[in-house]
Amino acid sequence: MGFQATVGALSYGFADLRELMAKASPARSGDSLAGLAAASAQERVAACRALAEVPLRLFLHQLVIPYETDQISRLIIDSHDADAFAPVAHLSVGALRDWLLSDAATPAALSALAPGLTPEMVAATAKLMRNQDLILVASRCRLLTRFRSTLGLPGHLAVRLQPNHPTDSPAGIVASMLDGLMYGAGDAVIGINPAGDSVAATTRLLQLLDELIQRHQIPTQSCVLTHVSNTLQAIEQGAPVDLVFQSIAGSEAANRSFGIDLALLDEAHAAALSLRRGHENVMYFETGQGSALSANAHHGVDQQTLEARAYAVARRYQPLLVNSVVGFIGPEYLFDGKQIIRAGLEDHFCGKLLGLPMGCDICYTNHAEADQDDMDNLLVLLASAGLTFMMGVPGADDVMLNYQSTSFHDALFVRKLLGLKRAPEFEAWLQRMGITDASGALLPAGGQPLLADALTAKISGL
């Protein structure tokens, strides 16, 4: 089935839905690298015009990756909720965009609709939207998740405290934790990207984090962002696992390159639930535009659509946290600050519309045409759009992963600017510890002896 549209005196044809979606995407380096991007602005406009007329029902019958050859396609179709889809089943992509921007798209209506939308539907809609459209619709989406803290409440923004260390030094990790906690960060998770990837190293870090969380009764959760198979082995050996982490992608082949499939994720999810350490939200997923292309597993599908398909994997497991690591893969996929900002808004919009607790690692690599001002801009835009959580990295410079993210100070800035609160359980803990006052503002460091003295003594003993 082909598609056609005219711009001025020129007519353009698109062989199938996959080509149409790719040509309608805003310009980005990854799609150009893959040979999928529109050849001109006029062709992109023509593709958007044709895409706006596509009936939403077509996405249930014309798949960008065949049902027979890809388990993510099968997951998308087999888990589709026809009853939830019914209110918009008669619409086209353009009409869905218009409805989403109308007053009828209330938080309750969007929540009810989420199981009826497929990733391709929301990806297509995003391609027709300006940045402000992506922000407005995402701001209306509501989803609460819980472990020891409650995330996703309106008017709240959580922070992942990221105390990475290039040698996994316990003293270095605890020092970064102390830094972050004293700045009021850590209500989403205390999550470490380990330098070593052995089960023994993973277990040591899990035990360190669990000891500190339990001793100081911190209402947060820990996670060591190792491969899911390592976490499974750690669970079998009795390690104190709160959240199971895994990077995921939007095609079966890309996930295979990560060493995972749905069966392995099912096993890990069941194992985490069996520990009964928190509520039912026990998974943490990270994604990123370009991951399937970098694995040569994109099947000719544009990177934004593949990113949205990864969210179908995530929502199968009702995760506590999901985030796009938006600029981490590099300028080969998102060239500059403009492309990173656009991708971050797309990812957040698509994830929220599909019913996920979306955060974002607002970041870039040092060889990208981007800087911290671009990240400031994206932070404010995403926080205005209802971002569930952001990253808190000491000085915004991750010394283990060697990329630039957001800092504890950035979280303070955006909270003050937009009046955003921390998770309520965490906010109450900060007040008990003398770190913040009743309004959530930081107290002078000299008035915060309880935690600082305890963790300083811990660092000295490591």
GROMACS .gro file of C-alpha atoms in nm:
model
  462
    1MET     CA    1   0.000   0.000   0.000
    2GLY     CA    2   0.156   0.328  -0.110
    3PHE     CA    3   0.098   0.688  -0.006
    4GLN     CA    4   0.114   1.012  -0.204
    5ALA     CA    5   0.111   1.385  -0.135
    6THR     CA    6   0.177   1.704  -0.330
    7VAL     CA    7   0.373   2.011  -0.218
    8GLY     CA    8   0.350   2.296  -0.463
    9ALA     CA    9   0.402   2.154  -0.812
   10LEU     CA   10   0.583   1.842  -0.687
   11SER     CA   11   0.424   1.507  -0.612
   12TYR     CA   12   0.586   1.257  -0.380
   13GLY     CA   13   0.522   0.887  -0.334
   14PHE     CA   14   0.601   0.663  -0.038
   15ALA     CA   15   0.606   0.288  -0.084
   16ASP     CA   16   0.478   0.183   0.257
   17LEU     CA   17   0.409   0.297   0.611
   18ARG     CA   18   0.770   0.239   0.713
   19GLU     CA   19   0.904   0.476   0.446
   20LEU     CA   20   0.630   0.730   0.513
   21MET     CA   21   0.710   0.740   0.886
   22ALA     CA   22   1.081   0.780   0.821
   23LYS     CA   23   1.039   1.060   0.568
   24ALA     CA   24   0.798   1.245   0.800
   25SER     CA   25   1.048   1.250   1.088
   26PRO     CA   26   1.217   1.577   1.183
   27ALA     CA   27   1.574   1.583   1.056
   28ARG     CA   28   1.831   1.388   1.257
   29SER     CA   29   2.171   1.246   1.183
   30GLY     CA   30   2.084   0.884   1.263
   31ASP     CA   31   1.811   0.862   0.999
   32SER     CA   32   2.045   1.023   0.746
   33LEU     CA   33   2.316   0.771   0.837
   34ALA     CA   34   2.069   0.489   0.778
   35GLY     CA   35   1.961   0.634   0.443
   36LEU     CA   36   1.602   0.679   0.564
   37ALA     CA   37   1.563   1.056   0.598
   38ALA     CA   38   1.370   1.282   0.363
   39ALA     CA   39   1.589   1.422   0.087
   40SER     CA   40   1.451   1.774   0.130
   41ALA     CA   41   1.226   1.985   0.348
   42GLN     CA   42   0.961   1.965   0.077
   43GLU     CA   43   0.964   1.585   0.085
   44ARG     CA   44   0.934   1.593   0.462
   45VAL     CA   45   0.630   1.822   0.441
   46ALA     CA   46   0.473   1.592   0.181
   47ALA     CA   47   0.530   1.291   0.407
   48CYS     CA   48   0.370   1.472   0.702
   49ARG     CA   49   0.069   1.560   0.489
   50ALA     CA   50   0.026   1.201   0.379
   51LEU     CA   51   0.084   1.068   0.732
   52ALA     CA   52  -0.184   1.298   0.875
   53GLU     CA   53  -0.442   1.121   0.655
   54VAL     CA   54  -0.347   0.768   0.760
   55PRO     CA   55  -0.625   0.595   0.959
   56LEU     CA   56  -0.512   0.479   1.302
   57ARG     CA   57  -0.660   0.135   1.228
   58LEU     CA   58  -0.399   0.084   0.957
   59PHE     CA   59  -0.125   0.054   1.220
   60LEU     CA   60  -0.292  -0.264   1.346
   61HIS     CA   61  -0.264  -0.426   1.002
   62GLN     CA   62   0.043  -0.277   0.832
   63LEU     CA   63   0.338  -0.328   1.068
   64VAL     CA   64   0.673  -0.158   1.024
   65ILE     CA   65   0.844  -0.487   1.122
   66PRO     CA   66   0.653  -0.805   1.026
   67TYR     CA   67   0.457  -0.984   1.297
   68GLU     CA   68   0.601  -1.321   1.197
   69THR     CA   69   0.966  -1.219   1.235
   70ASP     CA   70   0.972  -0.991   1.539
   71GLN     CA   71   0.853  -1.062   1.893
   72ILE     CA   72   0.813  -0.690   1.970
   73SER     CA   73   0.566  -0.661   1.682
   74ARG     CA   74   0.382  -0.962   1.821
   75LEU     CA   75   0.380  -0.807   2.168
   76ILE     CA   76   0.238  -0.482   2.032
   77ILE     CA   77  -0.046  -0.650   1.844
   78ASP     CA   78  -0.123  -0.926   2.093
   79SER     CA   79  -0.144  -0.685   2.389
   80HIS     CA   80  -0.349  -0.420   2.208
   81ASP     CA   81  -0.665  -0.324   2.402
   82ALA     CA   82  -0.944  -0.283   2.148
   83ASP     CA   83  -1.188  -0.145   2.405
   84ALA     CA   84  -0.949   0.129   2.510
   85PHE     CA   85  -0.883   0.209   2.143
   86ALA     CA   86  -1.253   0.233   2.052
   87PRO     CA   87  -1.300   0.607   2.131
   88VAL     CA   88  -1.035   0.705   1.873
   89ALA     CA   89  -1.059   0.409   1.635
   90HIS     CA   90  -1.232   0.620   1.369
   91LEU     CA   91  -0.961   0.887   1.367
   92SER     CA   92  -0.665   0.951   1.140
   93VAL     CA   93  -0.320   1.041   1.270
   94GLY     CA   94  -0.388   1.410   1.212
   95ALA     CA   95  -0.727   1.390   1.382
   96LEU     CA   96  -0.570   1.216   1.684
   97ARG     CA   97  -0.322   1.504   1.708
   98ASP     CA   98  -0.610   1.752   1.706
   99TRP     CA   99  -0.800   1.555   1.970
  100LEU     CA  100  -0.494   1.532   2.195
  101LEU     CA  101  -0.459   1.910   2.186
  102SER     CA  102  -0.828   1.964   2.263
  103ASP     CA  103  -0.986   2.011   2.604
  104ALA     CA  104  -1.140   1.665   2.571
  105ALA     CA  105  -0.797   1.507   2.630
  106THR     CA  106  -0.814   1.520   3.009
  107PRO     CA  107  -0.575   1.325   3.233
  108ALA     CA  108  -0.846   1.065   3.294
  109ALA     CA  109  -0.921   1.029   2.922
  110LEU     CA  110  -0.552   0.994   2.836
  111SER     CA  111  -0.500   0.734   3.106
  112ALA     CA  112  -0.794   0.529   2.976
  113LEU     CA  113  -0.669   0.560   2.617
  114ALA     CA  114  -0.309   0.449   2.679
  115PRO     CA  115  -0.361   0.069   2.645
  116GLY     CA  116  -0.539   0.125   2.315
  117LEU     CA  117  -0.253   0.309   2.149
  118THR     CA  118   0.036   0.136   1.978
  119PRO     CA  119   0.387   0.279   1.971
  120GLU     CA  120   0.362   0.342   1.597
  121MET     CA  121   0.043   0.544   1.647
  122VAL     CA  122   0.204   0.773   1.902
  123ALA     CA  123   0.529   0.799   1.706
  124ALA     CA  124   0.335   0.902   1.396
  125THR     CA  125   0.142   1.162   1.593
  126ALA     CA  126   0.462   1.305   1.740
  127LYS     CA  127   0.597   1.361   1.389
  128LEU     CA  128   0.310   1.604   1.321
  129MET     CA  129   0.362   1.802   1.639
  130ARG     CA  130   0.555   2.115   1.725
  131ASN     CA  131   0.761   2.111   2.044
  132GLN     CA  132   0.491   2.299   2.232
  133ASP     CA  133   0.235   2.034   2.132
  134LEU     CA  134   0.456   1.758   2.270
  135ILE     CA  135   0.495   1.950   2.596
  136LEU     CA  136   0.125   2.026   2.641
  137VAL     CA  137  -0.002   1.674   2.581
  138ALA     CA  138   0.266   1.510   2.796
  139SER     CA  139   0.187   1.750   3.081
  140ARG     CA  140  -0.167   1.608   3.097
  141CYS     CA  141  -0.057   1.244   3.128
  142ARG     CA  142  -0.061   1.105   3.481
  143LEU     CA  143   0.089   0.784   3.616
  144LEU     CA  144   0.186   0.701   3.973
  145THR     CA  145   0.443   0.434   4.059
  146ARG     CA  146   0.559   0.328   4.404
  147PHE     CA  147   0.836   0.144   4.581
  148ARG     CA  148   0.955   0.318   4.899
  149SER     CA  149   0.871   0.656   4.748
  150THR     CA  150   0.575   0.766   4.536
  151LEU     CA  151   0.665   0.901   4.193
  152GLY     CA  152   0.466   1.086   3.928
  153LEU     CA  153   0.245   1.306   4.142
  154PRO     CA  154   0.141   1.632   3.971
  155GLY     CA  155   0.370   1.918   4.066
  156HIS     CA  156   0.655   1.683   4.161
  157LEU     CA  157   0.991   1.601   4.004
  158ALA     CA  158   1.215   1.324   4.136
  159VAL     CA  159   1.591   1.280   4.095
  160ARG     CA  160   1.799   0.970   4.036
  161LEU     CA  161   2.110   1.010   4.249
  162GLN     CA  162   2.389   0.876   4.023
  163PRO     CA  163   2.706   0.824   4.235
  164ASN     CA  164   2.918   0.650   3.970
  165HIS     CA  165   3.290   0.596   4.030
  166PRO     CA  166   3.553   0.488   3.773
  167THR     CA  167   3.683   0.209   4.000
  168ASP     CA  168   3.362   0.137   4.197
  169SER     CA  169   3.537   0.272   4.507
  170PRO     CA  170   3.294   0.236   4.800
  171ALA     CA  171   3.434   0.554   4.960
  172GLY     CA  172   3.394   0.747   4.636
  173ILE     CA  173   3.039   0.621   4.587
  174VAL     CA  174   2.934   0.706   4.942
  175ALA     CA  175   3.092   1.051   4.911
  176SER     CA  176   2.884   1.120   4.600
  177MET     CA  177   2.576   0.984   4.778
  178LEU     CA  178   2.637   1.219   5.069
  179ASP     CA  179   2.676   1.508   4.828
  180GLY     CA  180   2.351   1.427   4.654
  181LEU     CA  181   2.146   1.361   4.967
  182MET     CA  182   2.263   1.686   5.123
  183TYR     CA  183   2.131   1.864   4.813
  184GLY     CA  184   1.798   1.684   4.849
  185ALA     CA  185   1.844   1.444   4.556
  186GLY     CA  186   1.771   1.072   4.541
  187ASP     CA  187   1.396   1.027   4.571
  188ALA     CA  188   1.361   0.838   4.240
  189VAL     CA  189   1.645   0.592   4.299
  190ILE     CA  190   2.009   0.572   4.399
  191GLY     CA  191   2.139   0.409   4.085
  192ILE     CA  192   2.498   0.311   4.010
  193ASN     CA  193   2.642   0.226   3.669
  194PRO     CA  194   2.911  -0.020   3.777
  195ALA     CA  195   3.261  -0.003   3.631
  196GLY     CA  196   3.297  -0.379   3.687
  197ASP     CA  197   3.034  -0.608   3.546
  198SER     CA  198   3.077  -0.923   3.754
  199VAL     CA  199   2.808  -1.065   3.978
  200ALA     CA  200   3.041  -1.026   4.276
  201ALA     CA  201   3.093  -0.655   4.201
  202THR     CA  202   2.719  -0.607   4.155
  203THR     CA  203   2.645  -0.777   4.486
  204ARG     CA  204   2.899  -0.566   4.675
  205LEU     CA  205   2.743  -0.246   4.547
  206LEU     CA  206   2.390  -0.368   4.623
  207GLN     CA  207   2.491  -0.454   4.978
  208LEU     CA  208   2.656  -0.115   5.024
  209LEU     CA  209   2.349   0.075   4.904
  210ASP     CA  210   2.107  -0.142   5.101
  211GLU     CA  211   2.302  -0.100   5.423
  212LEU     CA  212   2.294   0.279   5.394
  213ILE     CA  213   1.926   0.293   5.295
  214GLN     CA  214   1.820   0.063   5.576
  215ARG     CA  215   2.044   0.217   5.845
  216HIS     CA  216   1.926   0.572   5.774
  217GLN     CA  217   1.569   0.471   5.676
  218ILE     CA  218   1.593   0.660   5.348
  219PRO     CA  219   1.261   0.632   5.160
  220THR     CA  220   1.418   0.552   4.826
  221GLN     CA  221   1.528   0.245   4.632
  222SER     CA  222   1.861   0.120   4.504
  223CYS     CA  223   1.964  -0.015   4.168
  224VAL     CA  224   2.289  -0.136   4.016
  225LEU     CA  225   2.255  -0.089   3.642
  226THR     CA  226   2.414  -0.413   3.533
  227HIS     CA  227   2.290  -0.666   3.281
  228VAL     CA  228   1.967  -0.839   3.381
  229SER     CA  229   2.138  -1.180   3.384
  230ASN     CA  230   2.382  -1.055   3.648
  231THR     CA  231   2.096  -0.926   3.860
  232LEU     CA  232   1.918  -1.261   3.832
  233GLN     CA  233   2.228  -1.439   3.958
  234ALA     CA  234   2.261  -1.185   4.240
  235ILE     CA  235   1.899  -1.251   4.342
  236GLU     CA  236   1.966  -1.625   4.345
  237GLN     CA  237   2.262  -1.562   4.576
  238GLY     CA  238   2.051  -1.359   4.819
  239ALA     CA  239   2.157  -1.006   4.721
  240PRO     CA  240   1.926  -0.723   4.836
  241VAL     CA  241   1.782  -0.625   4.495
  242ASP     CA  242   1.520  -0.350   4.488
  243LEU     CA  243   1.493  -0.283   4.115
  244VAL     CA  244   1.596  -0.492   3.817
  245PHE     CA  245   1.756  -0.281   3.544
  246GLN     CA  246   1.795  -0.340   3.171
  247SER     CA  247   1.854  -0.138   2.856
  248ILE     CA  248   1.588  -0.222   2.598
  249ALA     CA  249   1.524  -0.145   2.231
  250GLY     CA  250   1.241  -0.154   1.979
  251SER     CA  251   1.322  -0.461   1.773
  252GLU     CA  252   1.382  -0.824   1.861
  253ALA     CA  253   1.719  -0.814   1.686
  254ALA     CA  254   1.832  -0.506   1.878
  255ASN     CA  255   1.731  -0.664   2.208
  256ARG     CA  256   1.915  -0.980   2.107
  257SER     CA  257   2.228  -0.765   2.064
  258PHE     CA  258   2.178  -0.663   2.429
  259GLY     CA  259   2.160  -1.030   2.524
  260ILE     CA  260   1.793  -1.023   2.617
  261ASP     CA  261   1.449  -1.131   2.503
  262LEU     CA  262   1.103  -1.114   2.657
  263ALA     CA  263   1.140  -1.453   2.823
  264LEU     CA  264   1.448  -1.335   3.014
  265LEU     CA  265   1.276  -1.014   3.119
  266ASP     CA  266   0.971  -1.215   3.230
  267GLU     CA  267   1.198  -1.429   3.448
  268ALA     CA  268   1.368  -1.127   3.601
  269HIS     CA  269   1.037  -0.954   3.668
  270ALA     CA  270   0.901  -1.260   3.847
  271ALA     CA  271   1.221  -1.294   4.051
  272ALA     CA  272   1.208  -0.930   4.163
  273LEU     CA  273   0.842  -0.957   4.262
  274SER     CA  274   0.917  -1.271   4.464
  275LEU     CA  275   1.149  -1.070   4.692
  276ARG     CA  276   0.856  -0.854   4.810
  277ARG     CA  277   1.081  -0.561   4.896
  278GLY     CA  278   0.843  -0.292   4.771
  279HIS     CA  279   0.530  -0.243   4.562
  280GLU     CA  280   0.466  -0.414   4.227
  281ASN     CA  281   0.678  -0.162   4.033
  282VAL     CA  282   1.015  -0.341   4.043
  283MET     CA  283   1.174  -0.274   3.703
  284TYR     CA  284   1.390   0.010   3.568
  285PHE     CA  285   1.445   0.048   3.194
  286GLU     CA  286   1.665   0.277   2.988
  287THR     CA  287   1.631   0.345   2.617
  288GLY     CA  288   1.779   0.576   2.356
  289GLN     CA  289   1.716   0.677   1.996
  290GLY     CA  290   1.970   0.514   1.768
  291SER     CA  291   2.028   0.196   1.968
  292ALA     CA  292   1.876  -0.030   1.702
  293LEU     CA  293   2.069   0.142   1.423
  294SER     CA  294   2.395   0.107   1.617
  295ALA     CA  295   2.324  -0.268   1.642
  296ASN     CA  296   2.237  -0.292   1.270
  297ALA     CA  297   1.891  -0.405   1.380
  298HIS     CA  298   1.666  -0.122   1.261
  299HIS     CA  299   1.489  -0.302   0.970
  300GLY     CA  300   1.469   0.025   0.777
  301VAL     CA  301   1.257   0.187   1.049
  302ASP     CA  302   1.335   0.540   1.165
  303GLN     CA  303   1.494   0.578   1.507
  304GLN     CA  304   1.211   0.769   1.673
  305THR     CA  305   0.957   0.502   1.582
  306LEU     CA  306   1.190   0.229   1.706
  307GLU     CA  307   1.236   0.420   2.031
  308ALA     CA  308   0.859   0.427   2.082
  309ARG     CA  309   0.845   0.052   2.016
  310ALA     CA  310   1.087   0.000   2.307
  311TYR     CA  311   0.818   0.148   2.530
  312ALA     CA  312   0.591  -0.145   2.443
  313VAL     CA  313   0.851  -0.369   2.604
  314ALA     CA  314   0.869  -0.146   2.911
  315ARG     CA  315   0.497  -0.120   2.977
  316ARG     CA  316   0.461  -0.499   2.976
  317TYR     CA  317   0.631  -0.495   3.320
  318GLN     CA  318   0.472  -0.193   3.495
  319PRO     CA  319   0.814  -0.043   3.575
  320LEU     CA  320   0.889   0.201   3.852
  321LEU     CA  321   1.110   0.406   3.621
  322VAL     CA  322   1.180   0.444   3.248
  323ASN     CA  323   1.410   0.698   3.093
  324SER     CA  324   1.553   0.787   2.760
  325VAL     CA  325   1.929   0.853   2.778
  326VAL     CA  326   1.863   1.099   2.505
  327GLY     CA  327   2.205   1.225   2.392
  328PHE     CA  328   2.427   0.945   2.520
  329ILE     CA  329   2.479   0.744   2.201
  330GLY     CA  330   2.642   1.040   2.026
  331PRO     CA  331   2.621   1.282   1.732
  332GLU     CA  332   2.603   1.001   1.477
  333TYR     CA  333   2.240   0.964   1.589
  334LEU     CA  334   2.149   1.306   1.736
  335PHE     CA  335   2.393   1.558   1.593
  336ASP     CA  336   2.346   1.875   1.796
  337GLY     CA  337   2.154   2.046   2.072
  338LYS     CA  338   1.852   2.109   1.849
  339GLN     CA  339   1.818   1.741   1.761
  340ILE     CA  340   1.874   1.630   2.122
  341ILE     CA  341   1.608   1.869   2.250
  342ARG     CA  342   1.356   1.752   1.993
  343ALA     CA  343   1.429   1.385   2.061
  344GLY     CA  344   1.395   1.434   2.437
  345LEU     CA  345   1.052   1.591   2.396
  346GLU     CA  346   0.943   1.317   2.153
  347ASP     CA  347   1.057   1.037   2.383
  348HIS     CA  348   0.885   1.188   2.684
  349PHE     CA  349   0.562   1.248   2.493
  350CYS     CA  350   0.551   0.896   2.346
  351GLY     CA  351   0.632   0.725   2.675
  352LYS     CA  352   0.378   0.924   2.872
  353LEU     CA  353   0.105   0.874   2.613
  354LEU     CA  354   0.169   0.498   2.623
  355GLY     CA  355   0.127   0.500   3.003
  356LEU     CA  356   0.485   0.498   3.131
  357PRO     CA  357   0.656   0.684   3.419
  358MET     CA  358   0.897   0.869   3.189
  359GLY     CA  359   1.214   1.037   3.300
  360CYS     CA  360   1.506   1.156   3.094
  361ASP     CA  361   1.881   1.158   3.124
  362ILE     CA  362   1.924   1.505   2.975
  363CYS     CA  363   2.271   1.455   2.838
  364TYR     CA  364   2.525   1.479   2.559
  365THR     CA  365   2.866   1.343   2.472
  366ASN     CA  366   3.169   1.566   2.449
  367HIS     CA  367   3.198   1.527   2.071
  368ALA     CA  368   2.838   1.640   2.002
  369GLU     CA  369   2.753   1.991   1.885
  370ALA     CA  370   2.581   2.066   2.216
  371ASP     CA  371   2.659   2.227   2.549
  372GLN     CA  372   2.514   2.273   2.895
  373ASP     CA  373   2.294   2.561   2.783
  374ASP     CA  374   2.114   2.316   2.554
  375MET     CA  375   2.064   2.086   2.852
  376ASP     CA  376   1.930   2.376   3.060
  377ASN     CA  377   1.675   2.442   2.787
  378LEU     CA  378   1.568   2.078   2.763
  379LEU     CA  379   1.546   2.048   3.141
  380VAL     CA  380   1.302   2.338   3.167
  381LEU     CA  381   1.095   2.213   2.873
  382LEU     CA  382   1.071   1.857   3.010
  383ALA     CA  383   0.999   1.970   3.365
  384SER     CA  384   0.718   2.187   3.226
  385ALA     CA  385   0.590   1.878   3.043
  386GLY     CA  386   0.559   1.677   3.365
  387LEU     CA  387   0.889   1.486   3.365
  388THR     CA  388   0.879   1.210   3.627
  389PHE     CA  389   1.250   1.219   3.713
  390MET     CA  390   1.587   1.355   3.604
  391MET     CA  391   1.948   1.264   3.678
  392GLY     CA  392   2.158   1.405   3.960
  393VAL     CA  393   2.528   1.369   3.880
  394PRO     CA  394   2.800   1.548   4.084
  395GLY     CA  395   2.885   1.859   3.884
  396ALA     CA  396   2.681   1.718   3.590
  397ASP     CA  397   3.002   1.540   3.476
  398ASP     CA  398   2.991   1.161   3.502
  399VAL     CA  399   3.351   1.062   3.575
  400MET     CA  400   3.288   0.693   3.502
  401LEU     CA  401   3.078   0.709   3.182
  402ASN     CA  402   3.251   1.026   3.052
  403TYR     CA  403   2.946   1.220   2.941
  404GLN     CA  404   2.764   1.535   3.051
  405SER     CA  405   2.430   1.515   3.228
  406THR     CA  406   2.245   1.722   3.491
  407SER     CA  407   2.354   1.803   3.844
  408PHE     CA  408   2.211   1.828   4.194
  409HIS     CA  409   2.222   2.206   4.146
  410ASP     CA  410   2.018   2.177   3.826
  411ALA     CA  411   1.747   1.998   4.022
  412LEU     CA  412   1.740   2.277   4.279
  413PHE     CA  413   1.716   2.534   4.000
  414VAL     CA  414   1.420   2.376   3.824
  415ARG     CA  415   1.237   2.306   4.151
  416LYS     CA  416   1.270   2.671   4.246
  417LEU     CA  417   1.176   2.794   3.898
  418LEU     CA  418   0.862   2.581   3.858
  419GLY     CA  419   0.768   2.515   4.221
  420LEU     CA  420   0.821   2.139   4.193
  421LYS     CA  421   0.831   1.912   4.497
  422ARG     CA  422   1.017   1.593   4.581
  423ALA     CA  423   0.843   1.261   4.648
  424PRO     CA  424   0.640   1.319   4.966
  425GLU     CA  425   0.802   1.038   5.169
  426PHE     CA  426   1.149   1.165   5.075
  427GLU     CA  427   1.056   1.526   5.149
  428ALA     CA  428   0.942   1.428   5.498
  429TRP     CA  429   1.267   1.235   5.556
  430LEU     CA  430   1.477   1.535   5.451
  431GLN     CA  431   1.294   1.747   5.705
  432ARG     CA  432   1.347   1.489   5.982
  433MET     CA  433   1.718   1.479   5.900
  434GLY     CA  434   1.749   1.857   5.915
  435ILE     CA  435   1.842   1.886   5.547
  436THR     CA  436   1.541   2.094   5.439
  437ASP     CA  437   1.284   2.311   5.610
  438ALA     CA  438   0.907   2.265   5.592
  439SER     CA  439   0.895   2.438   5.253
  440GLY     CA  440   1.151   2.203   5.102
  441ALA     CA  441   1.429   2.461   5.092
  442LEU     CA  442   1.778   2.348   5.191
  443LEU     CA  443   1.896   2.444   5.537
  444PRO     CA  444   2.254   2.568   5.596
  445ALA     CA  445   2.505   2.284   5.590
  446GLY     CA  446   2.607   2.343   5.951
  447GLY     CA  447   2.255   2.262   6.061
  448GLN     CA  448   2.254   1.918   5.897
  449PRO     CA  449   2.470   1.705   6.129
  450LEU     CA  450   2.278   1.379   6.150
  451LEU     CA  451   2.332   1.231   5.806
  452ALA     CA  452   2.654   1.413   5.723
  453ASP     CA  453   2.834   1.291   6.036
  454ALA     CA  454   2.715   0.934   5.987
  455LEU     CA  455   2.815   0.910   5.622
  456THR     CA  456   3.143   1.092   5.676
  457ALA     CA  457   3.230   0.830   5.938
  458LYS     CA  458   3.128   0.559   5.694
  459ILE     CA  459   3.358   0.701   5.425
  460SER     CA  460   3.647   0.713   5.672
  461GLY     CA  461   3.597   0.346   5.749
  462LEU     CA  462   3.597   0.229   5.388
   0.00000   0.00000   0.00000
